[in-house]
């Protein structure tokens, strides 16, 4: 559809990744979905991406990506996303195999074939770092690398580190030093966009299978975050990165210099944002600070309501 941003969604489905796929299907031209090891292992993240493709009945290639971080041991979040990554949602075994087992080559080929694509990674940055190693000129050919990860005010895995950055800090470090046009949509932003039981009921009220699946994912997300600071709702992290590309007016960001801590005994995986203003080092990315949460939630719910294939 004319005017919609064309993106590659790199993901580790993942409860919020699944909602991000629905959001991207509605508001972007999804050139490809690439999977990465993250919330759960690569077998499950790839199968879940394929399941979401089948659920939405969309014609989008899915490419299987990195099965482990660049250096670190694989690190998962089954306690947040369930043993297989899609909460307690039962979806049929995928109709087809992945279109390839080389997400990195798919990213390199797609960005060589078409300038101006947005890379939207919402899992660990392993595939993106490997693609930039294979072809550093990607940093000049893409319209953006708009990533869900990191944050300006602390982490969720540790006090300092957010999961996507922590799981592959070396990859994140390479991406932030690549010179690519990065927008960091971190926890300080995504915790403003929260879905509660009312949103789950709204999804069930749509009366179709995508709404029912989304409702289960929202309910599960609330349940696993019950102990958090704001019981009764759960942040919808990954769809925020998609909306930052499809509806940039929904998210306010500012230029900042950000470094990724790789070796800190207590701070590995921290995205250290330089807030010193004119004393700061030259910015290397944009950091998202403020969301129009009401509008973001409207767009996510509309994407679910109007999902293809229902
Ligand atoms: O910290 C939140 C991020 O980690 C989200 O992308 C979620 O899916 C997990 O991957
Ligand atoms: Ca994710």
PDB file of C-alpha atoms and ligand atoms in Angstrom:
ATOM      1  CA  UNK A   1       0.000   0.000   0.000  1.00  0.00           C
ATOM      2  CA  UNK A   2       1.430   3.376  -1.004  1.00  0.00           C
ATOM      3  CA  UNK A   3       3.020   5.451   1.742  1.00  0.00           C
ATOM      4  CA  UNK A   4       3.383   2.729   4.355  1.00  0.00           C
ATOM      5  CA  UNK A   5       6.930   2.232   5.644  1.00  0.00           C
ATOM      6  CA  UNK A   6       8.573  -0.953   4.415  1.00  0.00           C
ATOM      7  CA  UNK A   7      10.178  -2.887   7.222  1.00  0.00           C
ATOM      8  CA  UNK A   8      12.003  -6.042   8.196  1.00  0.00           C
ATOM      9  CA  UNK A   9      10.778  -7.141  11.626  1.00  0.00           C
ATOM     10  CA  UNK A  10      13.531  -9.024  13.493  1.00  0.00           C
ATOM     11  CA  UNK A  11      11.943 -10.718  16.470  1.00  0.00           C
ATOM     12  CA  UNK A  12      12.002 -13.387  19.175  1.00  0.00           C
ATOM     13  CA  UNK A  13       8.282 -14.252  19.586  1.00  0.00           C
ATOM     14  CA  UNK A  14       7.517 -13.783  22.379  1.00  0.00           C
ATOM     15  CA  UNK A  15       4.221 -12.463  23.659  1.00  0.00           C
ATOM     16  CA  UNK A  16       4.756  -8.807  22.790  1.00  0.00           C
ATOM     17  CA  UNK A  17       6.593  -9.758  19.597  1.00  0.00           C
ATOM     18  CA  UNK A  18       3.396 -11.510  18.478  1.00  0.00           C
ATOM     19  CA  UNK A  19       1.409  -8.313  19.050  1.00  0.00           C
ATOM     20  CA  UNK A  20       4.152  -6.443  17.181  1.00  0.00           C
ATOM     21  CA  UNK A  21       3.698  -8.776  14.186  1.00  0.00           C
ATOM     22  CA  UNK A  22      -0.048  -8.001  14.172  1.00  0.00           C
ATOM     23  CA  UNK A  23       0.721  -4.282  14.477  1.00  0.00           C
ATOM     24  CA  UNK A  24       3.293  -4.413  11.669  1.00  0.00           C
ATOM     25  CA  UNK A  25       0.952  -6.384   9.397  1.00  0.00           C
ATOM     26  CA  UNK A  26      -1.640  -3.599   9.694  1.00  0.00           C
ATOM     27  CA  UNK A  27       0.488  -0.475   9.647  1.00  0.00           C
ATOM     28  CA  UNK A  28       3.579  -1.337   7.568  1.00  0.00           C
ATOM     29  CA  UNK A  29       4.652  -3.175   4.445  1.00  0.00           C
ATOM     30  CA  UNK A  30       6.245  -6.217   6.041  1.00  0.00           C
ATOM     31  CA  UNK A  31       9.072  -7.114   3.634  1.00  0.00           C
ATOM     32  CA  UNK A  32      10.228  -9.984   5.851  1.00  0.00           C
ATOM     33  CA  UNK A  33      10.142 -11.397   9.357  1.00  0.00           C
ATOM     34  CA  UNK A  34      13.429 -12.691  10.740  1.00  0.00           C
ATOM     35  CA  UNK A  35      13.727 -14.763  13.898  1.00  0.00           C
ATOM     36  CA  UNK A  36      16.443 -14.690  16.541  1.00  0.00           C
ATOM     37  CA  UNK A  37      17.163 -16.604  19.733  1.00  0.00           C
ATOM     38  CA  UNK A  38      15.922 -14.548  22.658  1.00  0.00           C
ATOM     39  CA  UNK A  39      12.818 -14.967  24.764  1.00  0.00           C
ATOM     40  CA  UNK A  40      12.988 -18.661  23.924  1.00  0.00           C
ATOM     41  CA  UNK A  41      15.248 -20.730  21.686  1.00  0.00           C
ATOM     42  CA  UNK A  42      15.475 -20.282  17.918  1.00  0.00           C
ATOM     43  CA  UNK A  43      13.319 -23.322  17.155  1.00  0.00           C
ATOM     44  CA  UNK A  44      10.421 -21.815  19.099  1.00  0.00           C
ATOM     45  CA  UNK A  45      10.905 -18.186  18.036  1.00  0.00           C
ATOM     46  CA  UNK A  46      10.984 -19.296  14.397  1.00  0.00           C
ATOM     47  CA  UNK A  47       7.966 -21.590  14.760  1.00  0.00           C
ATOM     48  CA  UNK A  48       6.074 -18.821  16.564  1.00  0.00           C
ATOM     49  CA  UNK A  49       6.809 -16.336  13.784  1.00  0.00           C
ATOM     50  CA  UNK A  50       5.490 -18.906  11.305  1.00  0.00           C
ATOM     51  CA  UNK A  51       2.400 -19.516  13.475  1.00  0.00           C
ATOM     52  CA  UNK A  52       1.643 -15.791  13.571  1.00  0.00           C
ATOM     53  CA  UNK A  53       2.069 -15.624   9.790  1.00  0.00           C
ATOM     54  CA  UNK A  54      -0.446 -18.452   9.400  1.00  0.00           C
ATOM     55  CA  UNK A  55      -2.837 -16.884  11.918  1.00  0.00           C
ATOM     56  CA  UNK A  56      -2.791 -13.605  10.001  1.00  0.00           C
ATOM     57  CA  UNK A  57      -2.786 -15.380   6.638  1.00  0.00           C
ATOM     58  CA  UNK A  58      -0.153 -12.951   5.304  1.00  0.00           C
ATOM     59  CA  UNK A  59       2.282 -13.597   2.478  1.00  0.00           C
ATOM     60  CA  UNK A  60       5.537 -12.577   4.155  1.00  0.00           C
ATOM     61  CA  UNK A  61       8.806 -14.518   4.076  1.00  0.00           C
ATOM     62  CA  UNK A  62      10.079 -15.762   7.418  1.00  0.00           C
ATOM     63  CA  UNK A  63      13.822 -16.350   7.719  1.00  0.00           C
ATOM     64  CA  UNK A  64      15.385 -18.244  10.592  1.00  0.00           C
ATOM     65  CA  UNK A  65      18.237 -16.383  12.261  1.00  0.00           C
ATOM     66  CA  UNK A  66      20.940 -16.678  14.880  1.00  0.00           C
ATOM     67  CA  UNK A  67      20.560 -19.527  17.317  1.00  0.00           C
ATOM     68  CA  UNK A  68      22.864 -17.963  19.900  1.00  0.00           C
ATOM     69  CA  UNK A  69      24.417 -14.593  20.790  1.00  0.00           C
ATOM     70  CA  UNK A  70      27.750 -13.477  19.283  1.00  0.00           C
ATOM     71  CA  UNK A  71      29.751 -14.387  22.394  1.00  0.00           C
ATOM     72  CA  UNK A  72      27.506 -14.926  25.418  1.00  0.00           C
ATOM     73  CA  UNK A  73      25.667 -18.109  26.265  1.00  0.00           C
ATOM     74  CA  UNK A  74      22.006 -18.173  25.154  1.00  0.00           C
ATOM     75  CA  UNK A  75      19.809 -16.345  27.698  1.00  0.00           C
ATOM     76  CA  UNK A  76      16.026 -16.782  27.638  1.00  0.00           C
ATOM     77  CA  UNK A  77      12.921 -15.386  29.352  1.00  0.00           C
ATOM     78  CA  UNK A  78      10.571 -18.371  29.553  1.00  0.00           C
ATOM     79  CA  UNK A  79       9.268 -17.080  32.881  1.00  0.00           C
ATOM     80  CA  UNK A  80       7.850 -14.102  31.001  1.00  0.00           C
ATOM     81  CA  UNK A  81       6.737 -15.666  27.715  1.00  0.00           C
ATOM     82  CA  UNK A  82       6.045 -19.282  28.623  1.00  0.00           C
ATOM     83  CA  UNK A  83       7.983 -22.436  27.828  1.00  0.00           C
ATOM     84  CA  UNK A  84       7.409 -22.186  24.065  1.00  0.00           C
ATOM     85  CA  UNK A  85       7.225 -18.402  23.884  1.00  0.00           C
ATOM     86  CA  UNK A  86       3.563 -17.778  23.092  1.00  0.00           C
ATOM     87  CA  UNK A  87       2.207 -17.887  26.617  1.00  0.00           C
ATOM     88  CA  UNK A  88      -0.585 -20.456  26.919  1.00  0.00           C
ATOM     89  CA  UNK A  89      -1.810 -19.893  23.384  1.00  0.00           C
ATOM     90  CA  UNK A  90      -2.270 -23.059  21.325  1.00  0.00           C
ATOM     91  CA  UNK A  91      -1.709 -22.408  17.625  1.00  0.00           C
ATOM     92  CA  UNK A  92      -1.487 -25.117  14.952  1.00  0.00           C
ATOM     93  CA  UNK A  93       1.867 -26.433  13.822  1.00  0.00           C
ATOM     94  CA  UNK A  94       3.057 -24.028  11.094  1.00  0.00           C
ATOM     95  CA  UNK A  95       1.933 -24.846   7.552  1.00  0.00           C
ATOM     96  CA  UNK A  96       5.358 -24.301   6.063  1.00  0.00           C
ATOM     97  CA  UNK A  97       9.045 -24.291   6.907  1.00  0.00           C
ATOM     98  CA  UNK A  98      10.950 -20.975   7.085  1.00  0.00           C
ATOM     99  CA  UNK A  99      11.698 -19.430   3.674  1.00  0.00           C
ATOM    100  CA  UNK A 100      15.374 -19.700   4.580  1.00  0.00           C
ATOM    101  CA  UNK A 101      17.628 -20.562   7.487  1.00  0.00           C
ATOM    102  CA  UNK A 102      19.820 -17.520   6.904  1.00  0.00           C
ATOM    103  CA  UNK A 103      18.186 -14.357   8.230  1.00  0.00           C
ATOM    104  CA  UNK A 104      21.476 -12.490   7.971  1.00  0.00           C
ATOM    105  CA  UNK A 105      21.739 -13.111   4.216  1.00  0.00           C
ATOM    106  CA  UNK A 106      18.069 -12.188   3.848  1.00  0.00           C
ATOM    107  CA  UNK A 107      18.660  -8.860   5.602  1.00  0.00           C
ATOM    108  CA  UNK A 108      21.771  -8.142   3.500  1.00  0.00           C
ATOM    109  CA  UNK A 109      20.030  -9.090   0.243  1.00  0.00           C
ATOM    110  CA  UNK A 110      16.845  -7.124   1.003  1.00  0.00           C
ATOM    111  CA  UNK A 111      18.716  -3.967   1.980  1.00  0.00           C
ATOM    112  CA  UNK A 112      20.904  -4.236  -1.146  1.00  0.00           C
ATOM    113  CA  UNK A 113      17.847  -4.699  -3.358  1.00  0.00           C
ATOM    114  CA  UNK A 114      15.966  -1.759  -1.858  1.00  0.00           C
ATOM    115  CA  UNK A 115      17.245   1.429  -0.229  1.00  0.00           C
ATOM    116  CA  UNK A 116      15.181   2.989   2.513  1.00  0.00           C
ATOM    117  CA  UNK A 117      13.973  -0.071   4.372  1.00  0.00           C
ATOM    118  CA  UNK A 118      13.502   0.169   8.140  1.00  0.00           C
ATOM    119  CA  UNK A 119      15.079  -2.584  10.218  1.00  0.00           C
ATOM    120  CA  UNK A 120      12.889  -3.047  13.300  1.00  0.00           C
ATOM    121  CA  UNK A 121      14.624  -5.412  15.731  1.00  0.00           C
ATOM    122  CA  UNK A 122      12.573  -6.264  18.813  1.00  0.00           C
ATOM    123  CA  UNK A 123      14.774  -9.037  20.199  1.00  0.00           C
ATOM    124  CA  UNK A 124      18.498  -9.416  20.837  1.00  0.00           C
ATOM    125  CA  UNK A 125      20.510  -7.672  18.107  1.00  0.00           C
ATOM    126  CA  UNK A 126      22.504 -10.706  16.977  1.00  0.00           C
ATOM    127  CA  UNK A 127      21.128 -10.856  13.415  1.00  0.00           C
ATOM    128  CA  UNK A 128      21.514  -7.103  12.950  1.00  0.00           C
ATOM    129  CA  UNK A 129      25.123  -7.102  14.140  1.00  0.00           C
ATOM    130  CA  UNK A 130      25.979 -10.052  11.881  1.00  0.00           C
ATOM    131  CA  UNK A 131      24.330  -8.329   8.897  1.00  0.00           C
ATOM    132  CA  UNK A 132      26.320  -5.153   9.571  1.00  0.00           C
ATOM    133  CA  UNK A 133      29.516  -7.224   9.779  1.00  0.00           C
ATOM    134  CA  UNK A 134      28.652  -8.835   6.427  1.00  0.00           C
ATOM    135  CA  UNK A 135      27.848  -5.478   4.800  1.00  0.00           C
ATOM    136  CA  UNK A 136      28.683  -2.325   6.781  1.00  0.00           C
ATOM    137  CA  UNK A 137      27.040  -0.235   4.038  1.00  0.00           C
ATOM    138  CA  UNK A 138      23.697  -1.388   5.408  1.00  0.00           C
ATOM    139  CA  UNK A 139      24.111   1.454   7.908  1.00  0.00           C
ATOM    140  CA  UNK A 140      23.876   3.934   5.016  1.00  0.00           C
ATOM    141  CA  UNK A 141      21.179   2.161   2.999  1.00  0.00           C
ATOM    142  CA  UNK A 142      18.488   1.707   5.633  1.00  0.00           C
ATOM    143  CA  UNK A 143      16.024   4.439   6.565  1.00  0.00           C
ATOM    144  CA  UNK A 144      16.428   3.464  10.215  1.00  0.00           C
ATOM    145  CA  UNK A 145      17.231   0.772  12.700  1.00  0.00           C
ATOM    146  CA  UNK A 146      14.356   1.343  15.101  1.00  0.00           C
ATOM    147  CA  UNK A 147      14.896  -1.076  17.947  1.00  0.00           C
ATOM    148  CA  UNK A 148      13.023  -2.094  21.050  1.00  0.00           C
ATOM    149  CA  UNK A 149      15.749  -2.400  23.624  1.00  0.00           C
ATOM    150  CA  UNK A 150      17.697  -0.712  26.367  1.00  0.00           C
ATOM    151  CA  UNK A 151      16.354   2.416  27.970  1.00  0.00           C
ATOM    152  CA  UNK A 152      17.270   5.675  29.617  1.00  0.00           C
ATOM    153  CA  UNK A 153      16.248   4.761  33.167  1.00  0.00           C
ATOM    154  CA  UNK A 154      17.377   1.259  34.076  1.00  0.00           C
ATOM    155  CA  UNK A 155      16.663  -2.303  33.140  1.00  0.00           C
ATOM    156  CA  UNK A 156      14.459  -5.325  33.694  1.00  0.00           C
ATOM    157  CA  UNK A 157      17.005  -8.157  33.742  1.00  0.00           C
ATOM    158  CA  UNK A 158      19.230  -6.230  36.132  1.00  0.00           C
ATOM    159  CA  UNK A 159      18.938  -2.760  37.594  1.00  0.00           C
ATOM    160  CA  UNK A 160      20.991  -1.569  34.628  1.00  0.00           C
ATOM    161  CA  UNK A 161      20.150  -3.810  31.675  1.00  0.00           C
ATOM    162  CA  UNK A 162      17.095  -4.495  29.533  1.00  0.00           C
ATOM    163  CA  UNK A 163      16.629  -8.048  28.181  1.00  0.00           C
ATOM    164  CA  UNK A 164      17.311  -7.512  24.440  1.00  0.00           C
ATOM    165  CA  UNK A 165      20.562  -5.670  25.118  1.00  0.00           C
ATOM    166  CA  UNK A 166      21.623  -7.890  28.031  1.00  0.00           C
ATOM    167  CA  UNK A 167      21.070 -11.124  26.053  1.00  0.00           C
ATOM    168  CA  UNK A 168      23.625 -10.053  23.438  1.00  0.00           C
ATOM    169  CA  UNK A 169      25.501  -7.001  24.694  1.00  0.00           C
ATOM    170  CA  UNK A 170      28.328  -7.506  22.193  1.00  0.00           C
ATOM    171  CA  UNK A 171      25.868  -7.376  19.294  1.00  0.00           C
ATOM    172  CA  UNK A 172      24.169  -4.295  20.702  1.00  0.00           C
ATOM    173  CA  UNK A 173      27.550  -2.593  21.147  1.00  0.00           C
ATOM    174  CA  UNK A 174      28.407  -3.222  17.487  1.00  0.00           C
ATOM    175  CA  UNK A 175      25.030  -1.937  16.312  1.00  0.00           C
ATOM    176  CA  UNK A 176      25.214   1.278  18.364  1.00  0.00           C
ATOM    177  CA  UNK A 177      28.760   1.907  17.042  1.00  0.00           C
ATOM    178  CA  UNK A 178      27.798   1.171  13.396  1.00  0.00           C
ATOM    179  CA  UNK A 179      26.849   4.720  12.411  1.00  0.00           C
ATOM    180  CA  UNK A 180      23.394   3.517  11.338  1.00  0.00           C
ATOM    181  CA  UNK A 181      20.371   5.827  11.928  1.00  0.00           C
ATOM    182  CA  UNK A 182      19.252   4.229  15.190  1.00  0.00           C
ATOM    183  CA  UNK A 183      16.187   5.013  17.243  1.00  0.00           C
ATOM    184  CA  UNK A 184      16.205   3.342  20.654  1.00  0.00           C
ATOM    185  CA  UNK A 185      12.701   2.562  21.933  1.00  0.00           C
ATOM    186  CA  UNK A 186      13.597   1.505  25.444  1.00  0.00           C
ATOM    187  CA  UNK A 187      11.844   0.568  28.650  1.00  0.00           C
ATOM    188  CA  UNK A 188      11.477   4.199  29.728  1.00  0.00           C
ATOM    189  CA  UNK A 189       9.171   4.577  26.709  1.00  0.00           C
ATOM    190  CA  UNK A 190       7.508   1.177  26.465  1.00  0.00           C
ATOM    191  CA  UNK A 191       6.378   1.119  30.104  1.00  0.00           C
ATOM    192  CA  UNK A 192       4.121   4.061  29.198  1.00  0.00           C
ATOM    193  CA  UNK A 193       2.160   1.808  26.794  1.00  0.00           C
ATOM    194  CA  UNK A 194       0.376  -0.740  28.956  1.00  0.00           C
ATOM    195  CA  UNK A 195      -2.488  -3.155  28.228  1.00  0.00           C
ATOM    196  CA  UNK A 196      -4.864  -4.301  30.952  1.00  0.00           C
ATOM    197  CA  UNK A 197      -7.833  -6.659  31.353  1.00  0.00           C
ATOM    198  CA  UNK A 198     -10.095  -4.099  29.698  1.00  0.00           C
ATOM    199  CA  UNK A 199      -7.949  -4.225  26.575  1.00  0.00           C
ATOM    200  CA  UNK A 200      -8.075  -8.032  26.643  1.00  0.00           C
ATOM    201  CA  UNK A 201     -11.875  -7.884  26.868  1.00  0.00           C
ATOM    202  CA  UNK A 202     -11.939  -5.448  23.936  1.00  0.00           C
ATOM    203  CA  UNK A 203      -9.901  -7.923  21.882  1.00  0.00           C
ATOM    204  CA  UNK A 204     -12.259 -10.775  22.789  1.00  0.00           C
ATOM    205  CA  UNK A 205     -15.121  -8.554  21.763  1.00  0.00           C
ATOM    206  CA  UNK A 206     -13.817  -8.396  18.204  1.00  0.00           C
ATOM    207  CA  UNK A 207     -15.267 -11.891  17.804  1.00  0.00           C
ATOM    208  CA  UNK A 208     -12.505 -13.396  15.704  1.00  0.00           C
ATOM    209  CA  UNK A 209      -9.509 -15.685  16.222  1.00  0.00           C
ATOM    210  CA  UNK A 210      -6.855 -12.952  16.111  1.00  0.00           C
ATOM    211  CA  UNK A 211      -8.739 -11.027  18.782  1.00  0.00           C
ATOM    212  CA  UNK A 212      -9.026 -14.161  20.898  1.00  0.00           C
ATOM    213  CA  UNK A 213      -5.289 -14.905  20.577  1.00  0.00           C
ATOM    214  CA  UNK A 214      -4.382 -11.297  21.376  1.00  0.00           C
ATOM    215  CA  UNK A 215      -6.672 -11.359  24.436  1.00  0.00           C
ATOM    216  CA  UNK A 216      -4.889 -14.466  25.758  1.00  0.00           C
ATOM    217  CA  UNK A 217      -1.491 -12.847  25.175  1.00  0.00           C
ATOM    218  CA  UNK A 218      -2.552  -9.658  26.981  1.00  0.00           C
ATOM    219  CA  UNK A 219      -4.004 -11.632  29.903  1.00  0.00           C
ATOM    220  CA  UNK A 220      -0.801 -13.684  30.169  1.00  0.00           C
ATOM    221  CA  UNK A 221       1.347 -10.559  30.018  1.00  0.00           C
ATOM    222  CA  UNK A 222      -0.643  -9.066  32.903  1.00  0.00           C
ATOM    223  CA  UNK A 223      -0.322 -12.262  34.954  1.00  0.00           C
ATOM    224  CA  UNK A 224       3.467 -12.565  34.665  1.00  0.00           C
ATOM    225  CA  UNK A 225       3.941  -8.907  35.554  1.00  0.00           C
ATOM    226  CA  UNK A 226       1.626  -9.050  38.572  1.00  0.00           C
ATOM    227  CA  UNK A 227       4.527  -8.618  40.926  1.00  0.00           C
ATOM    228  CA  UNK A 228       5.776  -5.558  39.108  1.00  0.00           C
ATOM    229  CA  UNK A 229       5.383  -1.943  39.994  1.00  0.00           C
ATOM    230  CA  UNK A 230       2.032  -1.591  38.271  1.00  0.00           C
ATOM    231  CA  UNK A 231      -0.062  -4.732  38.844  1.00  0.00           C
ATOM    232  CA  UNK A 232      -3.105  -5.162  36.638  1.00  0.00           C
ATOM    233  CA  UNK A 233      -1.407  -4.242  33.396  1.00  0.00           C
ATOM    234  CA  UNK A 234       1.588  -5.221  31.301  1.00  0.00           C
ATOM    235  CA  UNK A 235       3.806  -3.082  29.100  1.00  0.00           C
ATOM    236  CA  UNK A 236       3.526  -3.760  25.365  1.00  0.00           C
ATOM    237  CA  UNK A 237       7.189  -3.266  24.498  1.00  0.00           C
ATOM    238  CA  UNK A 238       7.658  -4.473  20.929  1.00  0.00           C
ATOM    239  CA  UNK A 239       4.658  -2.860  19.187  1.00  0.00           C
ATOM    240  CA  UNK A 240       6.079   0.519  20.302  1.00  0.00           C
ATOM    241  CA  UNK A 241       9.070   0.070  17.987  1.00  0.00           C
ATOM    242  CA  UNK A 242       6.750  -0.689  15.061  1.00  0.00           C
ATOM    243  CA  UNK A 243       4.614   2.382  15.821  1.00  0.00           C
ATOM    244  CA  UNK A 244       7.730   4.550  16.088  1.00  0.00           C
ATOM    245  CA  UNK A 245       8.185   3.802  12.361  1.00  0.00           C
ATOM    246  CA  UNK A 246       4.560   3.669  11.170  1.00  0.00           C
ATOM    247  CA  UNK A 247       3.287   6.582  13.283  1.00  0.00           C
ATOM    248  CA  UNK A 248       6.331   8.672  14.316  1.00  0.00           C
ATOM    249  CA  UNK A 249       4.038  11.360  15.704  1.00  0.00           C
ATOM    250  CA  UNK A 250       3.073   8.965  18.503  1.00  0.00           C
ATOM    251  CA  UNK A 251       6.567   8.896  20.006  1.00  0.00           C
ATOM    252  CA  UNK A 252       8.825  11.826  20.888  1.00  0.00           C
ATOM    253  CA  UNK A 253      12.540  11.131  20.651  1.00  0.00           C
ATOM    254  CA  UNK A 254      15.684  13.220  21.061  1.00  0.00           C
ATOM    255  CA  UNK A 255      19.258  12.879  19.678  1.00  0.00           C
ATOM    256  CA  UNK A 256      21.607  11.413  22.263  1.00  0.00           C
ATOM    257  CA  UNK A 257      24.928   9.598  22.514  1.00  0.00           C
ATOM    258  CA  UNK A 258      24.445   6.071  23.808  1.00  0.00           C
ATOM    259  CA  UNK A 259      27.063   3.479  24.650  1.00  0.00           C
ATOM    260  CA  UNK A 260      26.450  -0.159  25.508  1.00  0.00           C
ATOM    261  CA  UNK A 261      28.274  -1.482  28.546  1.00  0.00           C
ATOM    262  CA  UNK A 262      29.754  -4.900  27.728  1.00  0.00           C
ATOM    263  CA  UNK A 263      32.137  -5.671  30.605  1.00  0.00           C
ATOM    264  CA  UNK A 264      30.647  -4.086  33.716  1.00  0.00           C
ATOM    265  CA  UNK A 265      30.400  -6.438  36.688  1.00  0.00           C
ATOM    266  CA  UNK A 266      27.034  -4.904  37.581  1.00  0.00           C
ATOM    267  CA  UNK A 267      26.198  -2.985  34.450  1.00  0.00           C
ATOM    268  CA  UNK A 268      26.674  -5.408  31.541  1.00  0.00           C
ATOM    269  CA  UNK A 269      23.970  -4.639  28.973  1.00  0.00           C
ATOM    270  CA  UNK A 270      23.333  -1.093  30.176  1.00  0.00           C
ATOM    271  CA  UNK A 271      22.545   1.515  27.497  1.00  0.00           C
ATOM    272  CA  UNK A 272      24.257   4.538  28.989  1.00  0.00           C
ATOM    273  CA  UNK A 273      22.540   7.696  27.661  1.00  0.00           C
ATOM    274  CA  UNK A 274      24.609  10.883  27.740  1.00  0.00           C
ATOM    275  CA  UNK A 275      22.243  13.514  29.158  1.00  0.00           C
ATOM    276  CA  UNK A 276      24.880  16.231  29.564  1.00  0.00           C
ATOM    277  CA  UNK A 277      23.452  18.404  26.816  1.00  0.00           C
ATOM    278  CA  UNK A 278      26.057  20.632  25.146  1.00  0.00           C
ATOM    279  CA  UNK A 279      28.809  18.808  27.057  1.00  0.00           C
ATOM    280  CA  UNK A 280      27.636  15.538  25.497  1.00  0.00           C
ATOM    281  CA  UNK A 281      29.530  13.510  22.946  1.00  0.00           C
ATOM    282  CA  UNK A 282      28.130  13.761  19.365  1.00  0.00           C
ATOM    283  CA  UNK A 283      24.797  11.874  19.278  1.00  0.00           C
ATOM    284  CA  UNK A 284      24.827   8.427  17.629  1.00  0.00           C
ATOM    285  CA  UNK A 285      21.101   7.695  17.884  1.00  0.00           C
ATOM    286  CA  UNK A 286      17.700   9.008  18.872  1.00  0.00           C
ATOM    287  CA  UNK A 287      16.263   8.001  22.240  1.00  0.00           C
ATOM    288  CA  UNK A 288      12.491   7.714  22.669  1.00  0.00           C
ATOM    289  CA  UNK A 289      11.219   9.552  25.725  1.00  0.00           C
ATOM    290  CA  UNK A 290       7.492  10.145  25.498  1.00  0.00           C
ATOM    291  CA  UNK A 291       4.596   8.183  24.021  1.00  0.00           C
ATOM    292  CA  UNK A 292       1.063   9.275  23.257  1.00  0.00           C
ATOM    293  CA  UNK A 293      -0.009   6.102  25.023  1.00  0.00           C
ATOM    294  CA  UNK A 294      -3.702   6.519  24.297  1.00  0.00           C
ATOM    295  CA  UNK A 295      -3.074   6.809  20.575  1.00  0.00           C
ATOM    296  CA  UNK A 296      -0.561   3.961  20.613  1.00  0.00           C
ATOM    297  CA  UNK A 297      -3.078   1.659  22.307  1.00  0.00           C
ATOM    298  CA  UNK A 298      -5.798   2.727  19.839  1.00  0.00           C
ATOM    299  CA  UNK A 299      -3.495   1.785  16.944  1.00  0.00           C
ATOM    300  CA  UNK A 300      -2.569  -1.573  18.484  1.00  0.00           C
ATOM    301  CA  UNK A 301      -6.229  -2.415  19.132  1.00  0.00           C
ATOM    302  CA  UNK A 302      -7.222  -1.281  15.623  1.00  0.00           C
ATOM    303  CA  UNK A 303      -4.491  -3.500  14.162  1.00  0.00           C
ATOM    304  CA  UNK A 304      -5.904  -6.455  16.103  1.00  0.00           C
ATOM    305  CA  UNK A 305      -9.505  -5.621  15.154  1.00  0.00           C
ATOM    306  CA  UNK A 306      -8.671  -5.221  11.470  1.00  0.00           C
ATOM    307  CA  UNK A 307      -6.148  -8.065  11.308  1.00  0.00           C
ATOM    308  CA  UNK A 308      -5.910  -9.752   7.924  1.00  0.00           C
ATOM    309  CA  UNK A 309      -7.200 -13.278   7.679  1.00  0.00           C
ATOM    310  CA  UNK A 310     -10.003 -12.880  10.213  1.00  0.00           C
TER     311      UNK A 310
HETATM  312  O1  LIG B   1      12.675  -6.138  27.604  1.00  0.00           O
HETATM  313  C1  LIG B   1      11.583  -6.354  26.745  1.00  0.00           C
HETATM  314  C2  LIG B   1      12.018  -7.043  25.504  1.00  0.00           C
HETATM  315  O2  LIG B   1      12.574  -8.302  25.824  1.00  0.00           O
HETATM  316  C3  LIG B   1      10.860  -7.356  24.540  1.00  0.00           C
HETATM  317  O3  LIG B   1      11.352  -7.363  23.231  1.00  0.00           O
HETATM  318  C4  LIG B   1      10.443  -8.737  24.937  1.00  0.00           C
HETATM  319  O4  LIG B   1       9.845  -9.452  23.846  1.00  0.00           O
HETATM  320  C5  LIG B   1      11.766  -9.342  25.281  1.00  0.00           C
HETATM  321  O5  LIG B   1      12.353  -9.797  24.075  1.00  0.00           O
HETATM  322 CA1  LIG B   2      10.965  -9.276  21.779  1.00  0.00          CA
END
